[in-house]
mmCIF file of C-alpha atoms in Angstrom:
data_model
loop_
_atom_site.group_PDB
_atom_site.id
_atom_site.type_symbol
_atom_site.label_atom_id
_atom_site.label_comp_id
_atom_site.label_asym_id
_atom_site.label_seq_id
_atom_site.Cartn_x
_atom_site.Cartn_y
_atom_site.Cartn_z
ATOM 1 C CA UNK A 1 96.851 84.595 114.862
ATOM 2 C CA UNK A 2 96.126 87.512 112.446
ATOM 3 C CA UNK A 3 93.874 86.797 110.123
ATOM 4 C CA UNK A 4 92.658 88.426 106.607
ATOM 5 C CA UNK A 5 90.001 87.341 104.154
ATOM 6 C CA UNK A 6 88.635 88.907 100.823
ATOM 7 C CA UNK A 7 86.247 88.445 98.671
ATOM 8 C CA UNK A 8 85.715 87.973 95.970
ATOM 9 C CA UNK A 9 88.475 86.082 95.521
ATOM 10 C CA UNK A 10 87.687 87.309 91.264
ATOM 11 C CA UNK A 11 86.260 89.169 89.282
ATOM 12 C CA UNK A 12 85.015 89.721 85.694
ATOM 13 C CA UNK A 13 83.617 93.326 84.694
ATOM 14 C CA UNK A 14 83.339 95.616 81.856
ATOM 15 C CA UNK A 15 84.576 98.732 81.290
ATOM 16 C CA UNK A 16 83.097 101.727 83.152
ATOM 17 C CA UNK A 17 81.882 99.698 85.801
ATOM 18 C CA UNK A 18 82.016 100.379 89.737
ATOM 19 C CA UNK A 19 83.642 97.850 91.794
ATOM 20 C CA UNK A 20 83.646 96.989 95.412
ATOM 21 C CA UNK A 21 86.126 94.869 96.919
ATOM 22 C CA UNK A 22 85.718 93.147 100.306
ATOM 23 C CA UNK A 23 88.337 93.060 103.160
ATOM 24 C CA UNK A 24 87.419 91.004 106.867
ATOM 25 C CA UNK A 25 90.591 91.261 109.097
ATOM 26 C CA UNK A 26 90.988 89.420 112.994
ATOM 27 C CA UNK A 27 94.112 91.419 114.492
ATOM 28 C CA UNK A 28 95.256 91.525 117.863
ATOM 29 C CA UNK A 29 95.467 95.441 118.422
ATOM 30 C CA UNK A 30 94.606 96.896 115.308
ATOM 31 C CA UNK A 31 97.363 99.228 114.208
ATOM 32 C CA UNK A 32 96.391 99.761 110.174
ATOM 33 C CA UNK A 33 95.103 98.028 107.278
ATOM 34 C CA UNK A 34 96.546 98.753 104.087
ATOM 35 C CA UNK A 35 95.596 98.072 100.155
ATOM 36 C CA UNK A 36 97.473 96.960 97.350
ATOM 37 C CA UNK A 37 97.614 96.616 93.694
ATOM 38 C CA UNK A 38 99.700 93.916 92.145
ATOM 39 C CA UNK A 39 99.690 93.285 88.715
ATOM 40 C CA UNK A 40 102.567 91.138 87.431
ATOM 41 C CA UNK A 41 105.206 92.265 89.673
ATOM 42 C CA UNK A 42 105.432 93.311 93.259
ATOM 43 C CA UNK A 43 102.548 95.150 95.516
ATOM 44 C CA UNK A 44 102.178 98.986 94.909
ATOM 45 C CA UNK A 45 100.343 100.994 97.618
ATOM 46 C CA UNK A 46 97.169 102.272 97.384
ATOM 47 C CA UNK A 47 96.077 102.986 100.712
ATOM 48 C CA UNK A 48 96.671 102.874 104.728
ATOM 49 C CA UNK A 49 93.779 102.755 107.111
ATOM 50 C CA UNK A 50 94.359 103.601 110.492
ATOM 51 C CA UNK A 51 90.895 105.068 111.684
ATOM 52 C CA UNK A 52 87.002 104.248 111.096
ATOM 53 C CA UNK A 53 84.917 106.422 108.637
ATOM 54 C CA UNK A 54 87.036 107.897 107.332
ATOM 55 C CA UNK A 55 87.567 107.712 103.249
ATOM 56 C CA UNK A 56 91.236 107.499 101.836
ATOM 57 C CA UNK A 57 90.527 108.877 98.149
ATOM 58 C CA UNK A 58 92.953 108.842 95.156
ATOM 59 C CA UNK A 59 91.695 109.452 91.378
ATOM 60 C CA UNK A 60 89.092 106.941 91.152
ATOM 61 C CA UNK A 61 89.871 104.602 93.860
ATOM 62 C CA UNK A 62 88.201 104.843 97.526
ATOM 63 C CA UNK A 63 88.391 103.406 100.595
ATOM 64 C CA UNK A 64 86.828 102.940 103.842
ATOM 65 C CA UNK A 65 87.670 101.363 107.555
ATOM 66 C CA UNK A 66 84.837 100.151 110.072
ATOM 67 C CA UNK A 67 86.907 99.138 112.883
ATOM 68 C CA UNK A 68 84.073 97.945 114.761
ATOM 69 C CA UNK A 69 82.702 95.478 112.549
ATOM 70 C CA UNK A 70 86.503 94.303 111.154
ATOM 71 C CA UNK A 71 86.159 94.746 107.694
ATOM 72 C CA UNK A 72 87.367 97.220 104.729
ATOM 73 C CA UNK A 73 86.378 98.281 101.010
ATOM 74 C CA UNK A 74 88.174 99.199 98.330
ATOM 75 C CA UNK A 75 85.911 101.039 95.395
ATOM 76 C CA UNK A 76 87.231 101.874 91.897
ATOM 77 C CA UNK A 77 84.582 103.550 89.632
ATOM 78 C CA UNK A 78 84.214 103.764 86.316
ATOM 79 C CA UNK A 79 86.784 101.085 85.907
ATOM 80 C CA UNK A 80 89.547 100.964 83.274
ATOM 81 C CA UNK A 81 91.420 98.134 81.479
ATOM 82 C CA UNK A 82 94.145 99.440 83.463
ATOM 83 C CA UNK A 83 92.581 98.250 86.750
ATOM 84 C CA UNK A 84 93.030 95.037 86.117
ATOM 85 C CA UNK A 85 95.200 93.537 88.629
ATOM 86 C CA UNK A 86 95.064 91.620 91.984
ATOM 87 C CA UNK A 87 94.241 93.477 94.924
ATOM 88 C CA UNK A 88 95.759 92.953 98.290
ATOM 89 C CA UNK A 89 94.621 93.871 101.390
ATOM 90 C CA UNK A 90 96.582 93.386 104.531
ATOM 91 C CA UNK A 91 96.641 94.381 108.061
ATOM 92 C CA UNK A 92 99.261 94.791 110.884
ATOM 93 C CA UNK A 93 99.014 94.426 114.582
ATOM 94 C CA UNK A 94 100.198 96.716 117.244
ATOM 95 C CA UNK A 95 103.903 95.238 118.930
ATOM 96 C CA UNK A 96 104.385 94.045 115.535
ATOM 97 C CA UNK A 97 105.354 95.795 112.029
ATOM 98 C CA UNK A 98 104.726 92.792 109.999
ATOM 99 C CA UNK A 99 101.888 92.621 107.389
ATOM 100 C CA UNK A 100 99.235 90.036 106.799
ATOM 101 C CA UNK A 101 97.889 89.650 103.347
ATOM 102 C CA UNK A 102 94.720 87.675 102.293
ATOM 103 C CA UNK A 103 94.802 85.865 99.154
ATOM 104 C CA UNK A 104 93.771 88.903 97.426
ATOM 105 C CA UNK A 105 90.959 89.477 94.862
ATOM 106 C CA UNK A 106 91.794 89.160 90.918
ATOM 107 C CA UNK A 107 89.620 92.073 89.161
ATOM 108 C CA UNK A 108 89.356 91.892 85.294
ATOM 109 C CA UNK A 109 88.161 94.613 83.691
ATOM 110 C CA UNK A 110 87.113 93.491 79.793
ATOM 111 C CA UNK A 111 86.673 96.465 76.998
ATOM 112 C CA UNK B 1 115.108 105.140 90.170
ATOM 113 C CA UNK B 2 115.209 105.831 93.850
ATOM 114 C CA UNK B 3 112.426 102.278 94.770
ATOM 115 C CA UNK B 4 113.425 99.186 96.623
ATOM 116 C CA UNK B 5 115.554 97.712 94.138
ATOM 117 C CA UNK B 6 116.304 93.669 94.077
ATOM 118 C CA UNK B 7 118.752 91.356 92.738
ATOM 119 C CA UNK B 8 118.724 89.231 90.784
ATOM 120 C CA UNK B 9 115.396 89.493 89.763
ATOM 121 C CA UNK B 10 115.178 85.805 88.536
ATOM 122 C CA UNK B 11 117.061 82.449 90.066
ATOM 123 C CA UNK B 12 117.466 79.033 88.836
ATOM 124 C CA UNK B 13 118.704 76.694 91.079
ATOM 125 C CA UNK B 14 119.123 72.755 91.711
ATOM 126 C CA UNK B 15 118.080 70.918 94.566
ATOM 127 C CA UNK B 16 120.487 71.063 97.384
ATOM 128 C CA UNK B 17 122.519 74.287 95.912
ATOM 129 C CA UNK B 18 122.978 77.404 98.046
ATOM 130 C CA UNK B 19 121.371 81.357 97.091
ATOM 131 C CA UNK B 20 121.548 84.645 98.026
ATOM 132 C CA UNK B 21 119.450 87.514 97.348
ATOM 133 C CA UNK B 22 120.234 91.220 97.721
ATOM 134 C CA UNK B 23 117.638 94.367 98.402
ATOM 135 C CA UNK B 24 118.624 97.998 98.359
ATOM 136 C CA UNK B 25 115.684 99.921 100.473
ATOM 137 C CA UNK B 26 114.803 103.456 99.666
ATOM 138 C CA UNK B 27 117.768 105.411 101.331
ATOM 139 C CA UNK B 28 116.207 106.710 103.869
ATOM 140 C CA UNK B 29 113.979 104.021 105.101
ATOM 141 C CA UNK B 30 115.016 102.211 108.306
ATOM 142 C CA UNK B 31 113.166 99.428 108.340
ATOM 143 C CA UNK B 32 113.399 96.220 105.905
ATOM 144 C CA UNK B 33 111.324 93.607 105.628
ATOM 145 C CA UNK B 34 111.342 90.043 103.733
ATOM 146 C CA UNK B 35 108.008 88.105 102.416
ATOM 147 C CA UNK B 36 107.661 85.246 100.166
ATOM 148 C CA UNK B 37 104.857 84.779 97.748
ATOM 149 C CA UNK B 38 103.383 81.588 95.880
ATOM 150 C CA UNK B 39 101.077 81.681 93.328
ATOM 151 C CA UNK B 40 97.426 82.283 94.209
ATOM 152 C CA UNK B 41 98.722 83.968 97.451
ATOM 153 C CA UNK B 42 99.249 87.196 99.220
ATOM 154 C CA UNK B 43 103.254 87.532 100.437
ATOM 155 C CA UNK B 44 103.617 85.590 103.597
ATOM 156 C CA UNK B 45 106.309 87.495 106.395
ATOM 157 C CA UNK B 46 109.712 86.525 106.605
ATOM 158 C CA UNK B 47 111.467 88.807 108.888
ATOM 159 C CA UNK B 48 112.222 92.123 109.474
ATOM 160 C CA UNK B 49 115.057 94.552 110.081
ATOM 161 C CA UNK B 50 115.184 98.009 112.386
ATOM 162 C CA UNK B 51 118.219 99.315 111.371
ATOM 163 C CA UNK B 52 121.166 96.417 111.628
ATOM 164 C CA UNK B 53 118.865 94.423 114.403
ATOM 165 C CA UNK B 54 116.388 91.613 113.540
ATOM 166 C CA UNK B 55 113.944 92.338 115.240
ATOM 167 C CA UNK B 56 111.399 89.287 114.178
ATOM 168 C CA UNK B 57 111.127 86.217 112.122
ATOM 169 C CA UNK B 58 108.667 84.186 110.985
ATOM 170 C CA UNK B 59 108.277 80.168 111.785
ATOM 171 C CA UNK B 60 108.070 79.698 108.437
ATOM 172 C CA UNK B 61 111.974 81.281 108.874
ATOM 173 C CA UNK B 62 113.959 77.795 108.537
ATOM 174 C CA UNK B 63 116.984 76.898 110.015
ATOM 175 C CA UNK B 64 118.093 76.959 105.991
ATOM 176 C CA UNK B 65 117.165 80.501 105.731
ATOM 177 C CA UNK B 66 119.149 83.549 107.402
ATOM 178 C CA UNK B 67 119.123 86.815 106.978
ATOM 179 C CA UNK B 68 121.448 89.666 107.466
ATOM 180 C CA UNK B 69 121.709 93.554 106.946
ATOM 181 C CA UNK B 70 124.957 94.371 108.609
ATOM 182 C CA UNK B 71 125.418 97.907 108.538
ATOM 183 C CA UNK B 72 121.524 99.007 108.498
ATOM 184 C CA UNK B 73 121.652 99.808 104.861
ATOM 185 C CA UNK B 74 121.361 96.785 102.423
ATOM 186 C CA UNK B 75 119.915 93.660 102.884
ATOM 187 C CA UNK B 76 121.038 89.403 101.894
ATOM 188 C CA UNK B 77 118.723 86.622 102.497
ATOM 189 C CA UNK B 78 120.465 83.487 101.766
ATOM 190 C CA UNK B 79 118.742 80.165 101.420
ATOM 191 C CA UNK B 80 121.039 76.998 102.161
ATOM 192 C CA UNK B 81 120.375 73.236 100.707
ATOM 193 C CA UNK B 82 117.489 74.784 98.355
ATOM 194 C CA UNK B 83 114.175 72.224 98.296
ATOM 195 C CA UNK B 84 111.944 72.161 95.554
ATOM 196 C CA UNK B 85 109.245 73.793 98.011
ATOM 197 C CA UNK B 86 111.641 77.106 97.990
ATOM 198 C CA UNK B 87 110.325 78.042 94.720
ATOM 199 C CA UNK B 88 108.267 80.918 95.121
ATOM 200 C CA UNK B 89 108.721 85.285 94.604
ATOM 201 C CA UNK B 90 110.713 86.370 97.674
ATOM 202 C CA UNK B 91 109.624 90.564 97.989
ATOM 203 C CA UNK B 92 111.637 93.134 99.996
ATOM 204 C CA UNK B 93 109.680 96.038 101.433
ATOM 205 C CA UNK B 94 110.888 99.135 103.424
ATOM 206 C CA UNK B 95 109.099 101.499 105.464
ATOM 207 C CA UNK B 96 110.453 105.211 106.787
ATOM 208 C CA UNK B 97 110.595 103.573 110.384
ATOM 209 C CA UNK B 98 108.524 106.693 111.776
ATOM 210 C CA UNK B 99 106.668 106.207 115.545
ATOM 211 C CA UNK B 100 103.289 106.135 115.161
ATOM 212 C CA UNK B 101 100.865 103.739 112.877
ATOM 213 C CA UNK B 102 102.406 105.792 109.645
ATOM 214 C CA UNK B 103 104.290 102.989 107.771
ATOM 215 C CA UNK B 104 103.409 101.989 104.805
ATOM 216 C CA UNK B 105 105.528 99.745 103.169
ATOM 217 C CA UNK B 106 106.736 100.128 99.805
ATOM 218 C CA UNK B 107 107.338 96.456 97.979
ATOM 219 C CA UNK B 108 110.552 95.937 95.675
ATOM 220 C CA UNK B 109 109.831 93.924 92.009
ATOM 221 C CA UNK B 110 111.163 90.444 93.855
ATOM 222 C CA UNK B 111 113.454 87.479 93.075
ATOM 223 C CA UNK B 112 111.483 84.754 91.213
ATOM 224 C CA UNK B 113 113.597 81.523 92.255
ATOM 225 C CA UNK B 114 113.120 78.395 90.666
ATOM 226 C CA UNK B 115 114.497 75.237 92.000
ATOM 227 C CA UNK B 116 114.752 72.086 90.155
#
């Protein structure tokens, strides 16, 4: 059974902070991984992750994939009150176009 | 707006009563999907639609629970003799349905049901 876990599960920083957020997946045939932002409505995408090393960039928010070691980070830099959210990660298997999410990780960003 | 869009958005139900839910996918997006979310959770899969054929369902997918998109476009999910267990944000994704690993999936804003 696929399998997703992150950590922290929350989070309490300050403005202008960096941020690293921790994704460990078990998947039968990788196919991607995929990040998520969900503040108090449904899951916007962030990211998809399909091969190792190589950084998915947008704005302020980075990501990485180690394929070999089964895990994933999300970075946000110089954080904004704006970031503050829940953060999803999830992965999907290959034969299968379903997603599994871990419980996610609740950042809060404080002024 | 040219998103997933969902309706209704919120449900309140009683024990025992039958729903239905709606999703409208991004027009050109072939596949549909259906997750449910509780609080402190990440959405959990439902099932999942290529075109007009379901092509897999969860266990969590009850004998109470079907799902249908009959002509490939928009979606129902109907939940019969509600429990109080039900309660929970059912989300509707789509994805462009491309070969290959590209396919993201891009969430609708959910049905909150409530039952009582």
């Amino acid at each position: 059974e696929d399998k997703v876990v992150q950590s922290p599960l929350s989070l309490v920083v300050h403005e202008g902070d960096t941020v690293t957020l921790n994704c460990s997946y078990e998947v039968t045939n990788f196919r991607s991984l995929l990040w998520y932002k969900q503040e108090k409505k449904a899951p916007t995408f962030l990211f998809m992750l399909t091969s190792s090393g190589i950084e998915k960039k947008s704005g302020r928010l980075s990501s990485i994939l180690d394929k070999k070691e089964l895990f994933s980070i999300l970075n946000i830099t110089a954080t904004q009150t704006g970031d503050s959210a829940i953060y999803l990660c999830a992965i999907s298997g290959a034969g299968s176009y379903q997603l599994t999410f871990g419980k996610g990780t609740k950042l809060s960003v404080i002024p | 707006d040219t998103g997933v869009s969902q309706d209704p958005r919120h449900k309140i139900t009683k024990r025992g009563q039958n729903v239905t839910f709606r999703c409208d996918p991004i027009s050109e997006h072939n596949r549909l999907y259906w997750y449910r979310q509780t609080l402190g959770q990440g959405p959990e899969f439902l099932t999942y639609f290529q075109n007009e054929a379901q092509l897999e369902k969860s266990r969590l997918l009850s004998d109470r629970f079907s799902a249908e998109r009959p002509k490939g476009s928009f979606s129902t999910l109907e939940i019969q003799r509600t429990e109080q267990g039900d309660s929970a944000m059912y989300l509707c994704a789509s994805s462009p349905g491309l070969a290959g690993a590209r396919n993201e999936q891009f969430f609708g804003p959910g049905t909150r049901l409530t039952v009582l």
